[in-house]
mmCIF file of C-alpha atoms in Angstrom:
data_model
loop_
_atom_site.group_PDB
_atom_site.id
_atom_site.type_symbol
_atom_site.label_atom_id
_atom_site.label_comp_id
_atom_site.label_asym_id
_atom_site.label_seq_id
_atom_site.Cartn_x
_atom_site.Cartn_y
_atom_site.Cartn_z
ATOM 1 C CA MET A 1 34.790 -230.506 -39.905
ATOM 2 C CA ALA A 2 37.855 -231.005 -42.132
ATOM 3 C CA ALA A 3 38.772 -228.353 -44.655
ATOM 4 C CA PRO A 4 37.540 -229.144 -48.177
ATOM 5 C CA ASN A 5 40.071 -229.837 -50.912
ATOM 6 C CA VAL A 6 39.801 -226.770 -53.143
ATOM 7 C CA SER A 7 41.453 -225.359 -56.241
ATOM 8 C CA ILE A 8 40.592 -222.126 -58.071
ATOM 9 C CA ARG A 9 40.374 -221.598 -61.813
ATOM 10 C CA GLU A 10 40.159 -218.204 -63.499
ATOM 11 C CA HIS A 11 38.435 -217.187 -66.744
ATOM 12 C CA ARG A 12 39.387 -213.894 -68.407
ATOM 13 C CA ILE A 13 36.565 -211.656 -69.632
ATOM 14 C CA PRO A 14 37.248 -210.426 -73.198
ATOM 15 C CA SER A 15 36.671 -206.694 -72.578
ATOM 16 C CA ALA A 16 39.464 -204.842 -70.798
ATOM 17 C CA GLY A 17 38.361 -202.970 -67.677
ATOM 18 C CA SER A 18 35.137 -204.960 -67.475
ATOM 19 C CA GLY A 19 34.765 -204.616 -63.702
ATOM 20 C CA PRO A 20 32.541 -207.690 -63.133
ATOM 21 C CA TYR A 21 30.237 -207.250 -60.149
ATOM 22 C CA ILE A 22 27.075 -209.223 -59.279
ATOM 23 C CA CYS A 23 26.585 -212.593 -60.982
ATOM 24 C CA VAL A 24 23.702 -215.065 -61.152
ATOM 25 C CA GLU A 25 22.809 -218.316 -62.879
ATOM 26 C CA GLY A 26 20.413 -217.775 -65.782
ATOM 27 C CA PRO A 27 17.621 -220.065 -66.998
ATOM 28 C CA ASP A 28 20.095 -221.297 -69.635
ATOM 29 C CA ARG A 29 22.429 -222.550 -66.859
ATOM 30 C CA CYS A 30 25.013 -219.955 -67.865
ATOM 31 C CA LEU A 31 26.558 -217.444 -65.482
ATOM 32 C CA TRP A 32 25.285 -213.920 -66.188
ATOM 33 C CA PHE A 33 27.087 -210.934 -64.691
ATOM 34 C CA CYS A 34 27.230 -207.144 -64.747
ATOM 35 C CA GLU A 35 30.303 -205.491 -66.249
ATOM 36 C CA SER A 36 30.222 -202.269 -64.269
ATOM 37 C CA GLY A 37 33.396 -200.911 -65.865
ATOM 38 C CA THR A 38 32.313 -201.160 -69.499
ATOM 39 C CA GLY A 39 28.520 -200.911 -69.416
ATOM 40 C CA LYS A 40 27.897 -204.459 -70.581
ATOM 41 C CA ILE A 41 26.099 -207.595 -69.471
ATOM 42 C CA GLY A 42 28.297 -210.675 -69.700
ATOM 43 C CA ARG A 43 27.527 -214.369 -69.983
ATOM 44 C CA LEU A 44 29.878 -217.275 -69.319
ATOM 45 C CA ASP A 45 28.998 -220.726 -70.601
ATOM 46 C CA PRO A 46 30.344 -223.022 -67.855
ATOM 47 C CA THR A 47 30.482 -225.986 -70.241
ATOM 48 C CA SER A 48 32.601 -224.430 -72.981
ATOM 49 C CA GLY A 49 34.173 -221.536 -71.078
ATOM 50 C CA ALA A 50 33.020 -219.150 -73.821
ATOM 51 C CA PHE A 51 32.040 -215.564 -73.034
ATOM 52 C CA THR A 52 29.374 -213.441 -74.711
ATOM 53 C CA GLU A 53 29.024 -209.714 -73.974
ATOM 54 C CA PHE A 54 26.043 -207.428 -74.598
ATOM 55 C CA ALA A 55 26.630 -203.674 -74.673
ATOM 56 C CA LEU A 56 24.157 -201.283 -73.030
ATOM 57 C CA SER A 57 23.122 -197.990 -74.607
ATOM 58 C CA ASP A 58 25.329 -196.102 -72.130
ATOM 59 C CA PRO A 59 28.883 -197.416 -71.578
ATOM 60 C CA LYS A 60 28.948 -195.514 -68.283
ATOM 61 C CA ALA A 61 25.657 -196.969 -66.991
ATOM 62 C CA THR A 62 27.470 -198.946 -64.251
ATOM 63 C CA PRO A 63 25.363 -202.096 -64.079
ATOM 64 C CA ILE A 64 25.643 -203.659 -60.611
ATOM 65 C CA GLY A 65 22.899 -206.085 -59.492
ATOM 66 C CA ILE A 66 21.283 -208.764 -61.640
ATOM 67 C CA THR A 67 18.582 -211.384 -61.098
ATOM 68 C CA VAL A 68 16.263 -213.691 -63.043
ATOM 69 C CA GLY A 69 12.703 -212.422 -63.410
ATOM 70 C CA ALA A 70 9.467 -214.392 -63.475
ATOM 71 C CA ASP A 71 9.438 -213.885 -67.249
ATOM 72 C CA GLY A 72 12.716 -215.795 -67.699
ATOM 73 C CA HIS A 73 14.634 -212.647 -68.606
ATOM 74 C CA LEU A 74 17.555 -211.209 -66.659
ATOM 75 C CA TRP A 75 16.833 -207.924 -64.879
ATOM 76 C CA PHE A 76 19.659 -205.634 -63.827
ATOM 77 C CA ALA A 77 20.287 -202.330 -62.061
ATOM 78 C CA GLN A 78 22.107 -199.505 -63.850
ATOM 79 C CA LYS A 79 23.430 -197.490 -60.928
ATOM 80 C CA ALA A 80 24.859 -194.479 -62.757
ATOM 81 C CA ALA A 81 22.245 -194.396 -65.510
ATOM 82 C CA ASN A 82 19.438 -194.613 -62.896
ATOM 83 C CA LYS A 83 17.569 -197.272 -64.827
ATOM 84 C CA ILE A 84 16.415 -200.844 -64.509
ATOM 85 C CA GLY A 85 17.368 -202.987 -67.479
ATOM 86 C CA ARG A 86 15.993 -206.224 -68.864
ATOM 87 C CA ILE A 87 17.838 -208.588 -71.174
ATOM 88 C CA SER A 88 16.525 -211.693 -72.883
ATOM 89 C CA LEU A 89 18.620 -214.829 -73.270
ATOM 90 C CA ALA A 90 19.100 -213.761 -76.885
ATOM 91 C CA GLY A 91 20.530 -210.396 -75.795
ATOM 92 C CA GLU A 92 17.555 -208.117 -76.480
ATOM 93 C CA ILE A 93 17.673 -205.199 -74.034
ATOM 94 C CA ALA A 94 14.954 -202.920 -72.665
ATOM 95 C CA GLU A 95 15.478 -200.087 -70.176
ATOM 96 C CA PHE A 96 13.162 -198.415 -67.660
ATOM 97 C CA PRO A 97 14.126 -195.047 -66.073
ATOM 98 C CA LEU A 98 13.501 -194.669 -62.343
ATOM 99 C CA PRO A 99 11.069 -191.963 -61.153
ATOM 100 C CA THR A 100 13.464 -190.628 -58.500
ATOM 101 C CA PRO A 101 16.627 -188.943 -59.854
ATOM 102 C CA LYS A 102 19.993 -190.354 -58.769
ATOM 103 C CA ALA A 103 18.353 -193.184 -56.820
ATOM 104 C CA GLY A 104 21.359 -195.462 -57.283
ATOM 105 C CA PRO A 105 19.727 -198.871 -57.942
ATOM 106 C CA ASP A 106 21.938 -201.699 -56.737
ATOM 107 C CA GLY A 107 20.851 -205.130 -55.422
ATOM 108 C CA MET A 108 18.002 -207.063 -57.091
ATOM 109 C CA ILE A 109 15.883 -210.156 -56.457
ATOM 110 C CA LEU A 110 12.729 -211.770 -57.805
ATOM 111 C CA GLY A 111 10.027 -211.174 -55.218
ATOM 112 C CA PRO A 112 7.338 -213.581 -54.001
ATOM 113 C CA ASP A 113 4.749 -211.545 -55.917
ATOM 114 C CA GLY A 114 6.344 -212.165 -59.324
ATOM 115 C CA ASN A 115 7.854 -208.673 -59.497
ATOM 116 C CA VAL A 116 11.536 -207.754 -59.312
ATOM 117 C CA TRP A 117 12.538 -205.814 -56.186
ATOM 118 C CA PHE A 118 15.659 -203.695 -55.912
ATOM 119 C CA SER A 119 17.506 -201.408 -53.549
ATOM 120 C CA GLU A 120 17.867 -197.676 -54.188
ATOM 121 C CA THR A 121 21.072 -197.016 -52.295
ATOM 122 C CA GLU A 122 21.465 -193.281 -52.777
ATOM 123 C CA VAL A 123 17.938 -192.384 -51.573
ATOM 124 C CA SER A 124 17.496 -195.157 -48.962
ATOM 125 C CA ALA A 125 14.485 -196.743 -50.613
ATOM 126 C CA ILE A 126 13.333 -200.071 -52.022
ATOM 127 C CA GLY A 127 11.877 -200.279 -55.515
ATOM 128 C CA ARG A 128 9.598 -202.715 -57.294
ATOM 129 C CA ILE A 129 9.226 -203.236 -61.029
ATOM 130 C CA THR A 130 6.548 -205.341 -62.685
ATOM 131 C CA PRO A 131 7.269 -207.532 -65.737
ATOM 132 C CA GLN A 132 5.630 -204.764 -67.786
ATOM 133 C CA GLY A 133 8.071 -202.146 -66.413
ATOM 134 C CA ASP A 134 5.821 -200.300 -63.930
ATOM 135 C CA ILE A 135 7.873 -199.003 -60.999
ATOM 136 C CA THR A 136 6.873 -198.284 -57.390
ATOM 137 C CA GLU A 137 9.245 -196.944 -54.728
ATOM 138 C CA PHE A 138 9.013 -197.392 -50.944
ATOM 139 C CA SER A 139 10.901 -195.303 -48.390
ATOM 140 C CA ASP A 140 8.569 -194.985 -45.380
ATOM 141 C CA GLY A 141 10.023 -196.849 -42.416
ATOM 142 C CA ILE A 142 13.566 -197.039 -43.797
ATOM 143 C CA SER A 143 15.984 -194.981 -41.700
ATOM 144 C CA PRO A 144 17.375 -191.949 -43.573
ATOM 145 C CA GLY A 145 20.888 -192.551 -44.836
ATOM 146 C CA ALA A 146 20.604 -196.349 -44.395
ATOM 147 C CA ARG A 147 21.886 -197.056 -47.933
ATOM 148 C CA PRO A 148 20.210 -200.430 -48.620
ATOM 149 C CA LEU A 149 22.266 -202.762 -50.781
ATOM 150 C CA SER A 150 21.622 -206.498 -51.118
ATOM 151 C CA ILE A 151 18.083 -207.864 -51.058
ATOM 152 C CA MET A 152 16.766 -211.411 -50.479
ATOM 153 C CA VAL A 153 13.433 -213.217 -50.057
ATOM 154 C CA ARG A 154 12.245 -215.182 -47.029
ATOM 155 C CA ASP A 155 8.752 -216.160 -45.858
ATOM 156 C CA GLY A 156 7.012 -214.056 -48.507
ATOM 157 C CA MET A 157 8.879 -210.857 -47.586
ATOM 158 C CA LEU A 158 11.939 -208.995 -48.807
ATOM 159 C CA TRP A 159 14.975 -208.618 -46.531
ATOM 160 C CA PHE A 160 17.721 -206.089 -47.222
ATOM 161 C CA SER A 161 21.053 -204.996 -45.801
ATOM 162 C CA GLU A 162 21.512 -201.377 -44.690
ATOM 163 C CA ALA A 163 25.172 -200.677 -45.397
ATOM 164 C CA SER A 164 25.277 -197.361 -43.530
ATOM 165 C CA GLY A 165 22.380 -198.031 -41.172
ATOM 166 C CA ASN A 166 23.960 -201.042 -39.445
ATOM 167 C CA ARG A 167 20.672 -202.888 -39.695
ATOM 168 C CA ILE A 168 18.889 -205.595 -41.611
ATOM 169 C CA GLY A 169 15.583 -204.392 -43.004
ATOM 170 C CA ARG A 170 12.420 -206.281 -43.896
ATOM 171 C CA ILE A 171 9.691 -205.071 -46.220
ATOM 172 C CA THR A 172 6.383 -206.735 -47.040
ATOM 173 C CA THR A 173 5.026 -206.731 -50.571
ATOM 174 C CA ASP A 174 2.677 -203.909 -49.567
ATOM 175 C CA GLY A 175 5.560 -201.767 -48.303
ATOM 176 C CA GLN A 176 5.556 -202.265 -44.505
ATOM 177 C CA VAL A 177 9.104 -201.964 -43.150
ATOM 178 C CA THR A 178 10.741 -203.371 -40.002
ATOM 179 C CA GLU A 179 14.411 -202.855 -39.118
ATOM 180 C CA PHE A 180 16.661 -205.079 -36.980
ATOM 181 C CA PRO A 181 19.853 -203.561 -35.490
ATOM 182 C CA ILE A 182 23.133 -205.456 -35.847
ATOM 183 C CA PRO A 183 24.985 -205.873 -32.508
ATOM 184 C CA SER A 184 28.395 -204.710 -33.775
ATOM 185 C CA HIS A 185 28.852 -201.000 -34.401
ATOM 186 C CA ASP A 186 29.253 -199.855 -38.025
ATOM 187 C CA SER A 187 29.409 -203.400 -39.396
ATOM 188 C CA GLN A 188 28.628 -202.389 -43.011
ATOM 189 C CA PRO A 189 26.359 -205.288 -44.021
ATOM 190 C CA ARG A 190 26.415 -205.959 -47.755
ATOM 191 C CA ALA A 191 25.739 -209.183 -49.668
ATOM 192 C CA MET A 192 23.063 -211.578 -48.364
ATOM 193 C CA ILE A 193 21.944 -215.137 -49.040
ATOM 194 C CA THR A 194 19.026 -217.244 -47.822
ATOM 195 C CA HIS A 195 20.080 -220.576 -46.302
ATOM 196 C CA PRO A 196 17.952 -223.747 -46.678
ATOM 197 C CA ASP A 197 17.472 -223.796 -42.889
ATOM 198 C CA GLY A 198 15.456 -220.559 -43.144
ATOM 199 C CA SER A 199 18.136 -218.192 -41.882
ATOM 200 C CA ILE A 200 19.623 -215.325 -43.867
ATOM 201 C CA TRP A 201 23.383 -214.823 -43.854
ATOM 202 C CA PHE A 202 25.153 -211.590 -44.719
ATOM 203 C CA VAL A 203 28.691 -210.220 -44.830
ATOM 204 C CA GLU A 204 29.825 -207.590 -42.341
ATOM 205 C CA THR A 205 32.529 -205.836 -44.309
ATOM 206 C CA SER A 206 34.018 -203.627 -41.615
ATOM 207 C CA THR A 207 33.688 -206.005 -38.647
ATOM 208 C CA ASN A 208 35.232 -208.975 -40.472
ATOM 209 C CA ALA A 209 32.390 -211.399 -39.881
ATOM 210 C CA LEU A 210 29.421 -213.201 -41.347
ATOM 211 C CA GLY A 211 26.110 -212.349 -39.736
ATOM 212 C CA ARG A 212 23.048 -214.584 -39.442
ATOM 213 C CA ILE A 213 19.471 -213.436 -38.843
ATOM 214 C CA ASP A 214 16.824 -216.000 -37.929
ATOM 215 C CA ARG A 215 13.087 -215.828 -38.501
ATOM 216 C CA ALA A 216 12.538 -214.059 -35.183
ATOM 217 C CA GLY A 217 14.989 -211.310 -36.151
ATOM 218 C CA LYS A 218 17.768 -212.479 -33.809
ATOM 219 C CA ILE A 219 21.224 -211.710 -35.206
ATOM 220 C CA THR A 220 24.393 -213.653 -34.436
ATOM 221 C CA GLU A 221 27.841 -212.777 -35.744
ATOM 222 C CA HIS A 222 30.656 -215.134 -36.697
ATOM 223 C CA PRO A 223 34.145 -213.637 -37.233
ATOM 224 C CA VAL A 224 36.578 -214.873 -39.872
ATOM 225 C CA PRO A 225 40.258 -215.488 -39.042
ATOM 226 C CA THR A 226 42.034 -213.220 -41.540
ATOM 227 C CA PRO A 227 42.192 -209.634 -40.182
ATOM 228 C CA ASN A 228 40.704 -206.831 -42.294
ATOM 229 C CA ALA A 229 39.597 -209.312 -44.958
ATOM 230 C CA SER A 230 36.866 -206.991 -46.349
ATOM 231 C CA LEU A 231 34.155 -209.571 -46.972
ATOM 232 C CA ARG A 232 31.994 -208.772 -49.998
ATOM 233 C CA GLY A 233 30.007 -211.766 -51.252
ATOM 234 C CA VAL A 234 28.374 -214.873 -49.788
ATOM 235 C CA THR A 235 26.495 -217.886 -51.137
ATOM 236 C CA VAL A 236 25.400 -221.339 -49.996
ATOM 237 C CA GLY A 237 27.209 -224.282 -51.566
ATOM 238 C CA ARG A 238 25.790 -227.678 -52.357
ATOM 239 C CA ASP A 239 27.434 -228.811 -49.095
ATOM 240 C CA GLY A 240 25.233 -226.394 -47.101
ATOM 241 C CA ASN A 241 28.249 -224.328 -46.086
ATOM 242 C CA LEU A 242 28.616 -220.585 -46.552
ATOM 243 C CA TRP A 243 31.205 -219.613 -49.168
ATOM 244 C CA TYR A 244 32.399 -216.022 -49.055
ATOM 245 C CA THR A 245 34.727 -213.647 -50.873
ATOM 246 C CA ALA A 246 37.375 -211.749 -48.933
ATOM 247 C CA ASN A 247 38.302 -208.788 -51.117
ATOM 248 C CA ALA A 248 41.318 -207.343 -49.264
ATOM 249 C CA ALA A 249 42.625 -210.781 -48.243
ATOM 250 C CA ASN A 250 42.214 -212.052 -51.834
ATOM 251 C CA LYS A 251 40.739 -215.299 -50.588
ATOM 252 C CA ILE A 252 37.643 -217.471 -50.810
ATOM 253 C CA GLY A 253 36.439 -218.724 -47.438
ATOM 254 C CA CYS A 254 34.172 -221.540 -46.280
ATOM 255 C CA MET A 255 32.106 -221.418 -43.060
ATOM 256 C CA THR A 256 29.745 -224.049 -41.690
ATOM 257 C CA PRO A 257 26.162 -223.106 -40.707
ATOM 258 C CA GLN A 258 27.383 -223.356 -37.106
ATOM 259 C CA GLY A 259 29.828 -220.497 -37.707
ATOM 260 C CA GLU A 260 33.085 -222.468 -37.952
ATOM 261 C CA VAL A 261 35.513 -221.381 -40.671
ATOM 262 C CA VAL A 262 36.876 -224.590 -42.187
ATOM 263 C CA GLY A 263 39.103 -223.068 -44.844
ATOM 264 C CA GLU A 264 40.314 -219.924 -46.589
ATOM 265 C CA PHE A 265 41.813 -220.359 -50.038
ATOM 266 C CA ALA A 266 44.133 -217.951 -51.854
ATOM 267 C CA ILE A 267 43.005 -216.601 -55.233
ATOM 268 C CA PRO A 268 45.795 -217.092 -57.819
ATOM 269 C CA THR A 269 45.750 -213.544 -59.232
ATOM 270 C CA PRO A 270 46.966 -210.999 -56.633
ATOM 271 C CA ALA A 271 44.641 -208.157 -55.607
ATOM 272 C CA SER A 272 41.922 -209.510 -57.900
ATOM 273 C CA GLY A 273 39.041 -207.672 -56.197
ATOM 274 C CA ALA A 274 36.765 -210.604 -55.336
ATOM 275 C CA ARG A 275 33.147 -209.447 -55.153
ATOM 276 C CA CYS A 276 30.064 -211.613 -55.742
ATOM 277 C CA ILE A 277 30.016 -215.396 -55.408
ATOM 278 C CA ALA A 278 27.203 -217.552 -56.815
ATOM 279 C CA SER A 279 26.266 -221.209 -56.527
ATOM 280 C CA MET A 280 25.075 -222.906 -59.702
ATOM 281 C CA SER A 281 22.411 -225.599 -59.902
ATOM 282 C CA ASP A 282 25.070 -228.220 -60.696
ATOM 283 C CA GLY A 283 27.000 -227.293 -57.552
ATOM 284 C CA ARG A 284 29.734 -225.256 -59.233
ATOM 285 C CA LEU A 285 30.789 -222.012 -57.545
ATOM 286 C CA PHE A 286 31.748 -218.902 -59.511
ATOM 287 C CA PHE A 287 32.880 -215.488 -58.290
ATOM 288 C CA THR A 288 33.656 -212.143 -59.870
ATOM 289 C CA GLN A 289 37.094 -210.503 -59.718
ATOM 290 C CA TRP A 290 36.391 -206.797 -60.185
ATOM 291 C CA ASP A 291 39.946 -205.464 -60.310
ATOM 292 C CA ALA A 292 41.372 -208.244 -62.473
ATOM 293 C CA GLY A 293 38.539 -208.580 -65.009
ATOM 294 C CA LEU A 294 38.167 -212.282 -64.321
ATOM 295 C CA ILE A 295 35.518 -214.808 -63.391
ATOM 296 C CA GLY A 296 36.845 -217.222 -60.791
ATOM 297 C CA GLU A 297 35.674 -220.767 -60.208
ATOM 298 C CA VAL A 298 35.968 -222.619 -56.916
ATOM 299 C CA VAL A 299 36.521 -226.290 -57.636
ATOM 300 C CA VAL A 300 35.781 -228.569 -54.669
ATOM 301 C CA HIS A 301 37.496 -231.922 -55.246
#
């Protein structure tokens, strides 16, 4: 497959030190993202390029993960504040403290049961919050010290990466856990995405590869060409390819579902700290630049 023709645009977030992390398309077709450095939730209107920022009650809350709930609101994890937050499209914010102290909520996803599920990295657990704010935590079956991060849905179950456990975990909506070991040692799996073919892809930050787990739990690994790239985010583009962020390499990469890297593209701002990458419903691709305080856009010509 020939390399796509790509250019990269950058959009500067108004607040200095914003530290943009996870981003997601909202019901309003805007890009919503967590500003972990300033304790805000940001919104970028892709049509106008205008930003709106909503301050949390604690500027040091460190929001990380964000997802759209069944209620049409955005739900987000406040890692340092140990809370789950909810924000309406109008910017109205509610907060729900976690039962376990210093749980470290991180990745989030809308579950098949209509609840929002999230990882609790610091206590190696998975949490669930109802639209009304009721929280349940599950830890049985998760290896101690696994540090779950990203979380995705497939076949009516939740799948999560274990950053320190070198495994991909699976949890049913009633809390039954299964773990699948990754072949490479200490791969540090992080961000995950469900592919239309039914597989789940994830980044292996320390082994410089994208991993793929099929429905049977079989894992295959596909290395990227740039050494020590420090992969952080992955999404599926309209073309069906995997688009990933390479933090240390300061590049955006493109891999086919067969595992062939067909291009790596330099980000204009040096050392920008590329983190999450998200595919919008109109096919546009946006990514967060944590160190530079920017939102990047991958334009495929």
